Each structure stands twice: as structure tokens, then as C-alpha cells.
PDB file of C-alpha atoms and ligand atoms in Angstrom:
ATOM      1  CA  MET A 137       0.000   0.000   0.000  1.00 62.00           C
ATOM      2  CA  PRO A 138       1.443   3.419  -0.929  1.00 65.00           C
ATOM      3  CA  SER A 139       2.102   5.541   2.116  1.00 66.00           C
ATOM      4  CA  PHE A 140       0.613   8.994   2.556  1.00 62.00           C
ATOM      5  CA  VAL A 141       2.673  11.219   4.808  1.00 63.00           C
ATOM      6  CA  GLU A 142       1.806  14.721   5.993  1.00 65.00           C
ATOM      7  CA  GLN A 143       4.954  16.642   5.065  1.00 69.00           C
ATOM      8  CA  ALA A 144       3.955  20.058   6.275  1.00 73.00           C
ATOM      9  CA  GLU A 145       1.461  21.839   8.501  1.00 79.00           C
ATOM     10  CA  PRO A 146      -1.477  23.073   6.377  1.00 77.00           C
ATOM     11  CA  GLY A 147      -1.372  26.446   8.147  1.00 81.00           C
ATOM     12  CA  SER A 148       2.267  27.073   7.299  1.00 82.00           C
ATOM     13  CA  VAL A 149       1.804  25.988   3.677  1.00 81.00           C
ATOM     14  CA  PHE A 150      -1.201  28.261   3.083  1.00 83.00           C
ATOM     15  CA  SER A 151       0.459  31.177   4.869  1.00 86.00           C
ATOM     16  CA  LEU A 152       3.125  31.077   2.134  1.00 87.00           C
ATOM     17  CA  LEU A 153       0.440  32.396  -0.212  1.00 88.00           C
ATOM     18  CA  ALA A 154      -0.485  35.347   1.996  1.00 87.00           C
ATOM     19  CA  ASP A 155       1.472  37.788  -0.133  1.00 89.00           C
ATOM     20  CA  GLU A 156       0.561  39.369  -3.455  1.00 91.00           C
ATOM     21  CA  ASN A 157       4.141  39.190  -4.741  1.00 92.00           C
ATOM     22  CA  ARG A 158       4.186  35.417  -4.294  1.00 93.00           C
ATOM     23  CA  VAL A 159       0.797  35.003  -5.951  1.00 93.00           C
ATOM     24  CA  GLY A 160       2.237  37.147  -8.784  1.00 94.00           C
ATOM     25  CA  ILE A 161       5.123  34.683  -9.186  1.00 95.00           C
ATOM     26  CA  LEU A 162       2.723  31.724  -9.307  1.00 94.00           C
ATOM     27  CA  ARG A 163       0.548  33.524 -11.871  1.00 94.00           C
ATOM     28  CA  ALA A 164       3.583  34.340 -14.054  1.00 94.00           C
ATOM     29  CA  LEU A 165       4.700  30.698 -14.083  1.00 94.00           C
ATOM     30  CA  TRP A 166       1.123  29.592 -14.916  1.00 94.00           C
ATOM     31  CA  GLN A 167       1.145  31.791 -18.067  1.00 92.00           C
ATOM     32  CA  THR A 168       4.120  30.039 -19.639  1.00 90.00           C
ATOM     33  CA  GLU A 169       4.511  26.514 -20.907  1.00 83.00           C
ATOM     34  CA  ASP A 170       8.280  26.315 -20.579  1.00 89.00           C
ATOM     35  CA  PRO A 171      10.279  26.781 -17.382  1.00 93.00           C
ATOM     36  CA  LEU A 172      11.568  30.332 -16.858  1.00 94.00           C
ATOM     37  CA  SER A 173      15.076  31.359 -15.921  1.00 93.00           C
ATOM     38  CA  PHE A 174      15.598  33.527 -12.819  1.00 92.00           C
ATOM     39  CA  SER A 175      15.821  36.719 -14.907  1.00 91.00           C
ATOM     40  CA  GLU A 176      12.902  35.791 -17.189  1.00 93.00           C
ATOM     41  CA  LEU A 177      10.710  35.136 -14.159  1.00 94.00           C
ATOM     42  CA  HIS A 178      11.893  38.350 -12.470  1.00 94.00           C
ATOM     43  CA  SER A 179      10.972  40.440 -15.506  1.00 92.00           C
ATOM     44  CA  ALA A 180       7.570  38.728 -15.734  1.00 92.00           C
ATOM     45  CA  VAL A 181       6.541  39.914 -12.261  1.00 92.00           C
ATOM     46  CA  ASP A 182       6.042  43.321 -10.744  1.00 85.00           C
ATOM     47  CA  ILE A 183       8.757  43.219  -8.066  1.00 86.00           C
ATOM     48  CA  LYS A 184      11.540  45.697  -8.834  1.00 85.00           C
ATOM     49  CA  ASP A 185      13.960  44.884  -6.059  1.00 89.00           C
ATOM     50  CA  SER A 186      15.816  41.674  -6.913  1.00 88.00           C
ATOM     51  CA  GLY A 187      16.502  40.934  -3.239  1.00 91.00           C
ATOM     52  CA  GLN A 188      12.757  41.085  -2.544  1.00 92.00           C
ATOM     53  CA  PHE A 189      12.041  38.945  -5.602  1.00 93.00           C
ATOM     54  CA  ASN A 190      14.603  36.379  -4.519  1.00 93.00           C
ATOM     55  CA  TYR A 191      13.151  36.330  -0.999  1.00 94.00           C
ATOM     56  CA  HIS A 192       9.597  35.611  -2.176  1.00 94.00           C
ATOM     57  CA  LEU A 193      10.701  33.040  -4.765  1.00 94.00           C
ATOM     58  CA  ASP A 194      12.675  31.273  -2.077  1.00 93.00           C
ATOM     59  CA  LYS A 195       9.552  31.032   0.136  1.00 92.00           C
ATOM     60  CA  LEU A 196       7.626  29.308  -2.655  1.00 93.00           C
ATOM     61  CA  ALA A 197      10.429  26.957  -3.653  1.00 92.00           C
ATOM     62  CA  GLY A 198       9.854  23.300  -2.877  1.00 87.00           C
ATOM     63  CA  GLN A 199       6.180  23.747  -2.125  1.00 90.00           C
ATOM     64  CA  PHE A 200       4.607  25.552  -5.082  1.00 93.00           C
ATOM     65  CA  VAL A 201       7.619  26.197  -7.332  1.00 95.00           C
ATOM     66  CA  GLN A 202      10.385  23.848  -8.390  1.00 94.00           C
ATOM     67  CA  LYS A 203      13.773  24.551  -9.888  1.00 92.00           C
ATOM     68  CA  THR A 204      15.069  22.173 -12.531  1.00 89.00           C
ATOM     69  CA  ALA A 205      17.948  22.352 -15.003  1.00 88.00           C
ATOM     70  CA  GLY A 206      15.615  24.180 -17.432  1.00 89.00           C
ATOM     71  CA  GLY A 207      14.583  26.840 -14.911  1.00 93.00           C
ATOM     72  CA  TYR A 208      11.644  27.542 -12.597  1.00 95.00           C
ATOM     73  CA  SER A 209       8.245  25.902 -13.039  1.00 95.00           C
ATOM     74  CA  LEU A 210       5.141  25.140 -10.965  1.00 95.00           C
ATOM     75  CA  THR A 211       4.787  22.017  -8.855  1.00 93.00           C
ATOM     76  CA  GLU A 212       1.452  20.183  -9.016  1.00 92.00           C
ATOM     77  CA  PRO A 213       0.198  22.076  -5.912  1.00 91.00           C
ATOM     78  CA  GLY A 214       1.259  25.298  -7.668  1.00 93.00           C
ATOM     79  CA  ARG A 215      -0.888  24.347 -10.675  1.00 93.00           C
ATOM     80  CA  GLN A 216      -3.808  23.431  -8.381  1.00 90.00           C
ATOM     81  CA  ILE A 217      -3.642  26.847  -6.694  1.00 91.00           C
ATOM     82  CA  ASN A 218      -3.704  28.587 -10.084  1.00 92.00           C
ATOM     83  CA  GLY A 219      -6.641  26.447 -11.208  1.00 90.00           C
ATOM     84  CA  ALA A 220      -8.552  27.356  -8.051  1.00 87.00           C
ATOM     85  CA  ILE A 221      -7.826  31.055  -8.666  1.00 87.00           C
ATOM     86  CA  ASP A 222      -9.020  30.848 -12.289  1.00 86.00           C
ATOM     87  CA  GLY A 223     -12.043  28.784 -11.255  1.00 81.00           C
ATOM     88  CA  GLY A 224     -13.007  31.589  -8.898  1.00 78.00           C
ATOM     89  CA  THR A 225     -13.768  29.264  -5.982  1.00 70.00           C
ATOM     90  CA  TYR A 226     -11.870  31.428  -3.497  1.00 72.00           C
ATOM     91  CA  THR A 227     -12.086  34.811  -5.137  1.00 70.00           C
ATOM     92  CA  ALA A 228     -15.181  35.276  -7.279  1.00 68.00           C
ATOM     93  CA  ALA A 229     -18.682  35.906  -5.997  1.00 67.00           C
ATOM     94  CA  GLY A 230     -20.953  33.858  -8.196  1.00 63.00           C
ATOM     95  CA  SER A 231     -24.674  34.484  -8.096  1.00 70.00           C
ATOM     96  CA  MET A 232     -27.539  34.826 -10.550  1.00 81.00           C
ATOM     97  CA  GLU A 233     -31.244  35.486 -10.689  1.00 89.00           C
ATOM     98  CA  PRO A 234     -33.298  32.315  -9.964  1.00 93.00           C
ATOM     99  CA  ILE A 235     -34.232  30.257 -13.029  1.00 94.00           C
ATOM    100  CA  GLN A 236     -37.413  28.174 -13.419  1.00 95.00           C
ATOM    101  CA  LEU A 237     -36.633  24.631 -14.583  1.00 93.00           C
ATOM    102  CA  ASP A 238     -38.655  23.272 -17.496  1.00 89.00           C
ATOM    103  CA  PRO A 239     -39.198  19.616 -16.607  1.00 90.00           C
ATOM    104  CA  PRO A 240     -41.599  19.307 -13.636  1.00 92.00           C
ATOM    105  CA  CYS A 241     -40.311  17.768 -10.379  1.00 92.00           C
ATOM    106  CA  PRO A 242     -40.088  13.986 -11.045  1.00 89.00           C
ATOM    107  CA  THR A 243     -40.993  13.351  -7.385  1.00 87.00           C
ATOM    108  CA  CYS A 244     -44.235  15.357  -7.123  1.00 89.00           C
ATOM    109  CA  GLY A 245     -44.884  17.134 -10.431  1.00 91.00           C
ATOM    110  CA  GLY A 246     -44.264  20.567  -8.871  1.00 94.00           C
ATOM    111  CA  GLN A 247     -42.367  23.532 -10.286  1.00 96.00           C
ATOM    112  CA  ARG A 248     -38.634  23.688  -9.538  1.00 95.00           C
ATOM    113  CA  THR A 249     -36.352  26.680  -9.267  1.00 96.00           C
ATOM    114  CA  LEU A 250     -32.591  26.757  -9.771  1.00 96.00           C
ATOM    115  CA  THR A 251     -30.583  29.206  -7.670  1.00 94.00           C
ATOM    116  CA  TYR A 252     -26.835  29.855  -7.481  1.00 93.00           C
ATOM    117  CA  GLU A 253     -25.352  31.627  -4.503  1.00 90.00           C
ATOM    118  CA  ASP A 254     -22.072  31.388  -2.581  1.00 85.00           C
ATOM    119  CA  GLU A 255     -20.743  28.933  -5.189  1.00 87.00           C
ATOM    120  CA  ARG A 256     -23.542  26.471  -4.420  1.00 91.00           C
ATOM    121  CA  LEU A 257     -26.211  25.461  -6.855  1.00 94.00           C
ATOM    122  CA  ARG A 258     -29.633  24.487  -5.504  1.00 94.00           C
ATOM    123  CA  VAL A 259     -32.648  23.071  -7.289  1.00 95.00           C
ATOM    124  CA  GLU A 260     -35.714  23.315  -5.056  1.00 94.00           C
ATOM    125  CA  CYS A 261     -39.274  22.249  -5.627  1.00 94.00           C
ATOM    126  CA  ASP A 262     -42.204  24.500  -4.647  1.00 93.00           C
ATOM    127  CA  SER A 263     -44.364  21.587  -3.529  1.00 91.00           C
ATOM    128  CA  CYS A 264     -42.104  18.923  -1.992  1.00 90.00           C
ATOM    129  CA  ASP A 265     -38.928  18.913   0.107  1.00 87.00           C
ATOM    130  CA  VAL A 266     -36.606  17.365  -2.481  1.00 87.00           C
ATOM    131  CA  VAL A 267     -33.542  19.586  -2.960  1.00 89.00           C
ATOM    132  CA  ALA A 268     -30.454  19.070  -5.090  1.00 91.00           C
ATOM    133  CA  ALA A 269     -27.497  21.096  -3.790  1.00 92.00           C
ATOM    134  CA  PHE A 270     -23.852  20.933  -4.812  1.00 92.00           C
ATOM    135  CA  GLY A 271     -20.797  23.154  -5.119  1.00 90.00           C
ATOM    136  CA  VAL A 272     -20.003  24.641  -8.527  1.00 90.00           C
ATOM    137  CA  PRO A 273     -17.008  26.920  -9.203  1.00 88.00           C
ATOM    138  CA  PRO A 274     -18.023  30.209 -10.875  1.00 88.00           C
ATOM    139  CA  ALA A 275     -15.858  29.387 -13.939  1.00 88.00           C
ATOM    140  CA  VAL A 276     -18.346  26.641 -14.866  1.00 91.00           C
ATOM    141  CA  PHE A 277     -20.892  29.349 -15.749  1.00 90.00           C
ATOM    142  CA  ALA A 278     -18.462  31.965 -17.105  1.00 86.00           C
ATOM    143  CA  GLY A 279     -19.525  33.197 -20.542  1.00 87.00           C
ATOM    144  CA  ARG A 280     -22.717  31.107 -20.546  1.00 90.00           C
ATOM    145  CA  ALA A 281     -26.061  32.565 -21.596  1.00 91.00           C
ATOM    146  CA  ARG A 282     -28.794  32.412 -18.979  1.00 90.00           C
ATOM    147  CA  GLU A 283     -30.826  29.871 -20.972  1.00 92.00           C
ATOM    148  CA  GLU A 284     -27.826  27.513 -21.063  1.00 93.00           C
ATOM    149  CA  ILE A 285     -27.434  27.427 -17.264  1.00 93.00           C
ATOM    150  CA  PRO A 286     -29.775  24.492 -16.432  1.00 94.00           C
ATOM    151  CA  ALA A 287     -28.110  22.263 -19.040  1.00 94.00           C
ATOM    152  CA  VAL A 288     -24.588  23.270 -17.964  1.00 95.00           C
ATOM    153  CA  ALA A 289     -25.452  22.715 -14.289  1.00 94.00           C
ATOM    154  CA  GLY A 290     -26.899  19.297 -15.167  1.00 94.00           C
ATOM    155  CA  ARG A 291     -23.770  18.273 -17.054  1.00 94.00           C
ATOM    156  CA  TYR A 292     -21.591  19.419 -14.163  1.00 95.00           C
ATOM    157  CA  LEU A 293     -23.706  17.339 -11.756  1.00 94.00           C
ATOM    158  CA  ARG A 294     -23.268  14.333 -14.069  1.00 93.00           C
ATOM    159  CA  ALA A 295     -19.497  14.836 -14.124  1.00 93.00           C
ATOM    160  CA  GLU A 296     -19.466  14.985 -10.308  1.00 93.00           C
ATOM    161  CA  LEU A 297     -21.546  11.797 -10.094  1.00 92.00           C
ATOM    162  CA  ALA A 298     -19.202  10.055 -12.544  1.00 92.00           C
ATOM    163  CA  ARG A 299     -16.282  11.015 -10.313  1.00 93.00           C
ATOM    164  CA  LEU A 300     -18.062   9.540  -7.292  1.00 94.00           C
ATOM    165  CA  GLU A 301     -19.006   6.400  -9.229  1.00 91.00           C
ATOM    166  CA  ASN A 302     -15.365   5.964 -10.128  1.00 93.00           C
ATOM    167  CA  GLY A 303     -14.533   6.151  -6.433  1.00 94.00           C
ATOM    168  CA  PHE A 304     -12.973   9.629  -6.075  1.00 95.00           C
ATOM    169  CA  CYS A 305     -13.983  12.362  -3.632  1.00 94.00           C
ATOM    170  CA  PRO A 306     -14.753  15.661  -5.434  1.00 89.00           C
ATOM    171  CA  TYR A 307     -13.089  17.631  -2.617  1.00 89.00           C
ATOM    172  CA  CYS A 308      -9.936  15.694  -1.761  1.00 91.00           C
ATOM    173  CA  GLY A 309      -9.624  12.920  -4.366  1.00 91.00           C
ATOM    174  CA  GLY A 310      -9.771  10.322  -1.585  1.00 94.00           C
ATOM    175  CA  HIS A 311     -11.337   6.893  -1.956  1.00 95.00           C
ATOM    176  CA  ILE A 312     -15.148   6.833  -1.946  1.00 95.00           C
ATOM    177  CA  GLU A 313     -17.106   3.916  -0.571  1.00 95.00           C
ATOM    178  CA  CYS A 314     -20.669   3.624  -1.694  1.00 94.00           C
ATOM    179  CA  ARG A 315     -23.644   2.436   0.389  1.00 94.00           C
ATOM    180  CA  VAL A 316     -27.312   2.148  -0.475  1.00 95.00           C
ATOM    181  CA  GLY A 317     -29.831   2.538   2.342  1.00 91.00           C
ATOM    182  CA  LEU A 318     -32.849   4.379   3.626  1.00 86.00           C
ATOM    183  CA  PRO A 319     -32.763   8.156   4.043  1.00 80.00           C
ATOM    184  CA  SER A 320     -32.171   9.336   7.577  1.00 73.00           C
ATOM    185  CA  PRO A 321     -33.604  12.825   8.036  1.00 63.00           C
ATOM    186  CA  PRO A 322     -32.493  14.543  11.259  1.00 55.00           C
ATOM    187  CA  PRO A 323     -34.622  13.451  14.263  1.00 56.00           C
ATOM    188  CA  GLY A 324     -37.892  15.334  14.419  1.00 61.00           C
ATOM    189  CA  GLU A 325     -37.699  16.399  10.788  1.00 63.00           C
ATOM    190  CA  SER A 326     -39.443  14.833   7.863  1.00 69.00           C
ATOM    191  CA  LEU A 327     -39.508  15.380   4.131  1.00 70.00           C
ATOM    192  CA  SER A 328     -42.906  16.793   3.295  1.00 73.00           C
ATOM    193  CA  GLY A 329     -44.520  15.506   0.133  1.00 71.00           C
ATOM    194  CA  VAL A 330     -42.072  12.603  -0.054  1.00 73.00           C
ATOM    195  CA  ASP A 331     -42.544   8.913   0.707  1.00 72.00           C
ATOM    196  CA  GLU A 332     -39.634   8.286   3.083  1.00 74.00           C
ATOM    197  CA  SER A 333     -39.062   4.646   2.156  1.00 80.00           C
ATOM    198  CA  PHE A 334     -37.091   5.525  -0.974  1.00 88.00           C
ATOM    199  CA  PRO A 335     -33.478   4.332  -1.362  1.00 92.00           C
ATOM    200  CA  ILE A 336     -30.623   6.778  -1.031  1.00 92.00           C
ATOM    201  CA  VAL A 337     -27.009   6.366  -2.162  1.00 94.00           C
ATOM    202  CA  ARG A 338     -24.284   7.647   0.193  1.00 94.00           C
ATOM    203  CA  TYR A 339     -20.780   8.238  -1.095  1.00 95.00           C
ATOM    204  CA  ASP A 340     -18.567   8.098   1.971  1.00 94.00           C
ATOM    205  CA  CYS A 341     -15.058   9.570   1.592  1.00 95.00           C
ATOM    206  CA  GLN A 342     -12.409   7.567   3.455  1.00 94.00           C
ATOM    207  CA  GLN A 343     -10.012  10.544   3.516  1.00 92.00           C
ATOM    208  CA  CYS A 344     -12.127  13.549   4.481  1.00 93.00           C
ATOM    209  CA  ILE A 345     -15.528  14.052   6.102  1.00 90.00           C
ATOM    210  CA  THR A 346     -17.427  14.498   2.821  1.00 86.00           C
ATOM    211  CA  GLU A 347     -20.467  12.276   2.388  1.00 89.00           C
ATOM    212  CA  PRO A 348     -22.434  13.344  -0.675  1.00 90.00           C
ATOM    213  CA  THR A 349     -25.711  11.587  -1.482  1.00 91.00           C
ATOM    214  CA  SER A 350     -27.793  10.964  -4.570  1.00 92.00           C
ATOM    215  CA  GLY A 351     -30.924   9.096  -5.542  1.00 92.00           C
ATOM    216  CA  LEU A 352     -30.744   5.611  -7.024  1.00 95.00           C
ATOM    217  CA  THR A 353     -31.801   6.663 -10.524  1.00 94.00           C
ATOM    218  CA  LEU A 354     -29.025   9.246 -10.873  1.00 93.00           C
ATOM    219  CA  ALA A 355     -26.513   6.839  -9.331  1.00 94.00           C
ATOM    220  CA  LEU A 356     -27.279   4.321 -12.105  1.00 94.00           C
ATOM    221  CA  PHE A 357     -27.435   6.920 -14.877  1.00 90.00           C
ATOM    222  CA  SER A 358     -24.290   5.691 -16.607  1.00 89.00           C
ATOM    223  CA  HIS A 359     -24.643   1.970 -15.818  1.00 93.00           C
ATOM    224  CA  PRO A 360     -24.052  -0.006 -19.071  1.00 95.00           C
ATOM    225  CA  ALA A 361     -27.547  -1.564 -18.904  1.00 96.00           C
ATOM    226  CA  VAL A 362     -29.131   1.896 -18.735  1.00 96.00           C
ATOM    227  CA  VAL A 363     -26.938   3.353 -21.486  1.00 95.00           C
ATOM    228  CA  ALA A 364     -27.723   0.317 -23.700  1.00 96.00           C
ATOM    229  CA  PHE A 365     -31.474   0.504 -22.958  1.00 97.00           C
ATOM    230  CA  TYR A 366     -31.608   4.118 -24.142  1.00 96.00           C
ATOM    231  CA  HIS A 367     -29.286   3.356 -27.065  1.00 97.00           C
ATOM    232  CA  ASP A 368     -31.613   0.544 -28.206  1.00 96.00           C
ATOM    233  CA  HIS A 369     -34.366   3.167 -28.373  1.00 96.00           C
ATOM    234  CA  GLY A 370     -32.217   5.474 -30.476  1.00 96.00           C
ATOM    235  CA  ILE A 371     -31.417   7.787 -27.541  1.00 95.00           C
ATOM    236  CA  ASP A 372     -27.967   8.922 -26.432  1.00 95.00           C
ATOM    237  CA  ILE A 373     -28.503   9.238 -22.674  1.00 92.00           C
ATOM    238  CA  ARG A 374     -25.589  11.684 -22.474  1.00 89.00           C
ATOM    239  CA  GLU A 375     -27.771  14.188 -24.333  1.00 89.00           C
ATOM    240  CA  ARG A 376     -30.700  13.861 -21.926  1.00 89.00           C
ATOM    241  CA  SER A 377     -30.961  16.446 -19.174  1.00 90.00           C
ATOM    242  CA  VAL A 378     -30.438  15.014 -15.688  1.00 91.00           C
ATOM    243  CA  TRP A 379     -33.299  17.278 -14.574  1.00 93.00           C
ATOM    244  CA  GLU A 380     -35.735  14.897 -16.336  1.00 91.00           C
ATOM    245  CA  PHE A 381     -34.677  12.221 -13.833  1.00 91.00           C
ATOM    246  CA  PRO A 382     -35.443  12.197 -10.104  1.00 89.00           C
ATOM    247  CA  VAL A 383     -32.675  13.576  -7.886  1.00 86.00           C
ATOM    248  CA  PHE A 384     -34.193  11.684  -4.928  1.00 85.00           C
ATOM    249  CA  ALA A 385     -37.406   9.846  -4.231  1.00 84.00           C
ATOM    250  CA  GLY A 386     -38.584   9.260  -7.797  1.00 85.00           C
ATOM    251  CA  GLU A 387     -41.881   7.418  -8.113  1.00 85.00           C
ATOM    252  CA  SER A 388     -40.017   4.423  -9.520  1.00 89.00           C
ATOM    253  CA  GLU A 389     -37.379   4.201  -6.731  1.00 92.00           C
ATOM    254  CA  ARG A 390     -38.176   1.539  -4.139  1.00 92.00           C
ATOM    255  CA  ILE A 391     -36.642  -0.369  -1.258  1.00 93.00           C
ATOM    256  CA  GLU A 392     -37.503  -3.986  -2.132  1.00 93.00           C
ATOM    257  CA  SER A 393     -36.139  -5.520   1.081  1.00 92.00           C
ATOM    258  CA  GLU A 394     -34.028  -4.361   4.032  1.00 90.00           C
ATOM    259  CA  GLU A 395     -32.402  -7.715   4.978  1.00 90.00           C
ATOM    260  CA  PRO A 396     -30.563  -8.196   2.718  1.00 93.00           C
ATOM    261  CA  LEU A 397     -30.864  -4.735   1.261  1.00 94.00           C
ATOM    262  CA  ARG A 398     -32.373  -4.670  -2.206  1.00 95.00           C
ATOM    263  CA  ALA A 399     -33.455  -1.471  -3.921  1.00 95.00           C
ATOM    264  CA  SER A 400     -34.721  -0.906  -7.423  1.00 96.00           C
ATOM    265  CA  THR A 401     -35.492   1.822  -9.909  1.00 96.00           C
ATOM    266  CA  THR A 402     -37.226   1.760 -13.262  1.00 96.00           C
ATOM    267  CA  PHE A 403     -36.254   3.655 -16.405  1.00 95.00           C
ATOM    268  CA  THR A 404     -39.025   4.154 -18.963  1.00 93.00           C
ATOM    269  CA  VAL A 405     -38.730   4.935 -22.684  1.00 93.00           C
ATOM    270  CA  ASN A 406     -41.758   4.910 -25.040  1.00 90.00           C
ATOM    271  CA  GLY A 407     -43.684   2.569 -22.744  1.00 92.00           C
ATOM    272  CA  ASP A 408     -40.792   0.095 -22.403  1.00 95.00           C
ATOM    273  CA  GLU A 409     -39.312  -0.367 -18.943  1.00 96.00           C
ATOM    274  CA  LEU A 410     -35.932  -1.340 -17.557  1.00 97.00           C
ATOM    275  CA  THR A 411     -35.885  -2.162 -13.839  1.00 97.00           C
ATOM    276  CA  LEU A 412     -32.526  -2.564 -12.110  1.00 97.00           C
ATOM    277  CA  THR A 413     -32.191  -4.001  -8.606  1.00 97.00           C
ATOM    278  CA  VAL A 414     -29.063  -3.263  -6.562  1.00 97.00           C
ATOM    279  CA  ASP A 415     -27.555  -4.492  -3.321  1.00 96.00           C
ATOM    280  CA  GLU A 416     -26.184  -2.292  -0.524  1.00 95.00           C
ATOM    281  CA  HIS A 417     -22.949  -1.683  -2.497  1.00 94.00           C
ATOM    282  CA  LEU A 418     -24.843  -0.436  -5.571  1.00 94.00           C
ATOM    283  CA  SER A 419     -23.966  -3.587  -7.511  1.00 94.00           C
ATOM    284  CA  VAL A 420     -26.752  -4.489  -9.917  1.00 94.00           C
ATOM    285  CA  VAL A 421     -28.038  -7.938  -8.892  1.00 92.00           C
ATOM    286  CA  ALA A 422     -31.018  -8.131 -11.261  1.00 86.00           C
ATOM    287  CA  GLY A 423     -32.286  -6.373 -14.371  1.00 83.00           C
ATOM    288  CA  GLU A 424     -35.447  -6.867 -16.395  1.00 84.00           C
TER     289      GLU A 424
HETATM  290 ZN1   ZN B 578     -41.390  18.086  -5.924  1.00 93.85          ZN
HETATM  291 ZN1   ZN B 579     -12.726  13.516   0.531  1.00 93.85          ZN
END
């Protein structure tokens, strides 16, 4: 098993970035494909004093910047920091006017509204308690027309689900373990307008505390049997909006048995049905 060793205190690493001159050095290295020599890098940043420049470069060296025979370049963490800056996660304030979603809520038939605030996207229904909420960096929506937003948000959600299905945490990249079970609303709370015996899929990160959830239908969206079922009907499921499918608690999502756990969901195209039954690990154990 590969070992994973904490090499530095997170606080001391992030404090290295608490200086505009150093961020300027990282940004300059991000703009170029080839490594830069000391003097090339110095002339690419806005620090006149070469002693000052040297001091700041030295602080970044080893952690965010590396020096090779060809010159200075970014380390992988240095690239990640630049990506986060360009994505706007830490620096941009993303928000937009609420958007009404076209397809009705697949749980109750109500009207749903998409909102985006504080880098979180929410799709809420006006007549039941089903909510989809997930983090989206502002860059995802940069340059997009308002009418494109629901489709872009849906594709981003699908990409995040694919990442989880492949076993990677969207926050830390750690290993995800998947469990199917019943929803567990906080004690004293209930989901109004929703039958609470629907199956829920929990993606439990083994590295950090993240535990995203999805409904069974979305969790099986890219299962080969589902892709083939749609393909046989002349439909490329990748072109269907996820908002046509239930986020949670779709009418067709059922717990079949609790011991052992069996849950199923049904996909319908032109009157034909595909029902997949899964076990607690989301492995498909039956399809018809
Ligand atoms: Zn609803
Ligand atoms: Zn994680």
C-alpha cells in the first residue's frame, strides 16, 4: 500500500500564499509553458527589487515552485492553486437570478427553481422537500447565456456523479465507498410531500468528512444496462438532461427488502421499462 505522509502543517503551507508578490510569481509561471530562468521570471513579475524577488521566490520553492535544469516551473500544488484562482472558488462571488426549470419535479410534479449563490447550486421544488445542492465553481458558468445554465449545471452534476461512481472524492480525491440505504432525516424532521421509504445512495469519503448523497436513478445513470437501454431506443442518454430524472425519491425508486438490502429503480422509454435491482454496495443484482 502506498504511504501517505503529511509533510507540512497546512497552516504554514497556506500562509506562504499570503502575499501578493508570491501570488504574482505563481501567476507568471502559470502563463508560460516552458520553465523560466531567474531573470525571465523576475521580468515577468512586478517586483523591482531583486533581493525582494529572490526572498519571495525562495519562500515558494519546494512547495509551489520547483527549480530544474531548465529553470523555474510550478509544482502540481502550484498548478492546483492557479486552477482554483481561475475557477473563482476562493475569489469570485458567483450568483444569478433564480431560473425556473422546465421539466416538472419527477418526485411530485411541482415547479422547480434553480438558484446559485455562494458557489452552491440548488434546485428546489415548490411543492415537496426534495432539494439538489452541490458546489459549482463560478468558472463553470463563465460566458454562458442564462438559458444555457440548467443544461450546464446538469452536465456538471453528471461529471461529479461520474467522479463519485469511479470512487474519487470531489473535494480531496480520496477513496469513496458507496452504500445504499434508507434516508435518515435529522430526528424530528421529515420530508414533506415525499414517501420516506425511498433508497438513497451515500458516497462516503475515506479521507475527508465528505459524504455526498444521490438518488438511485441518478446513481445508475451511466450503468451499461441503462446506457444500452436508451441506445436501443435510439437515444444517447448523455444528451438527456439530468433534470428529467429524479434527484431523490422518484416514483419508480423503491426499497424492495431491508435484509438483505435490495433497492430498485425503473427507467421508462416509449412505454418500455428497464428495472434494475441493486444491493447495498450499488452492484446491480437483477435487471429486467
Ligand atoms: Zn417536488
Ligand atoms: Zn474527501
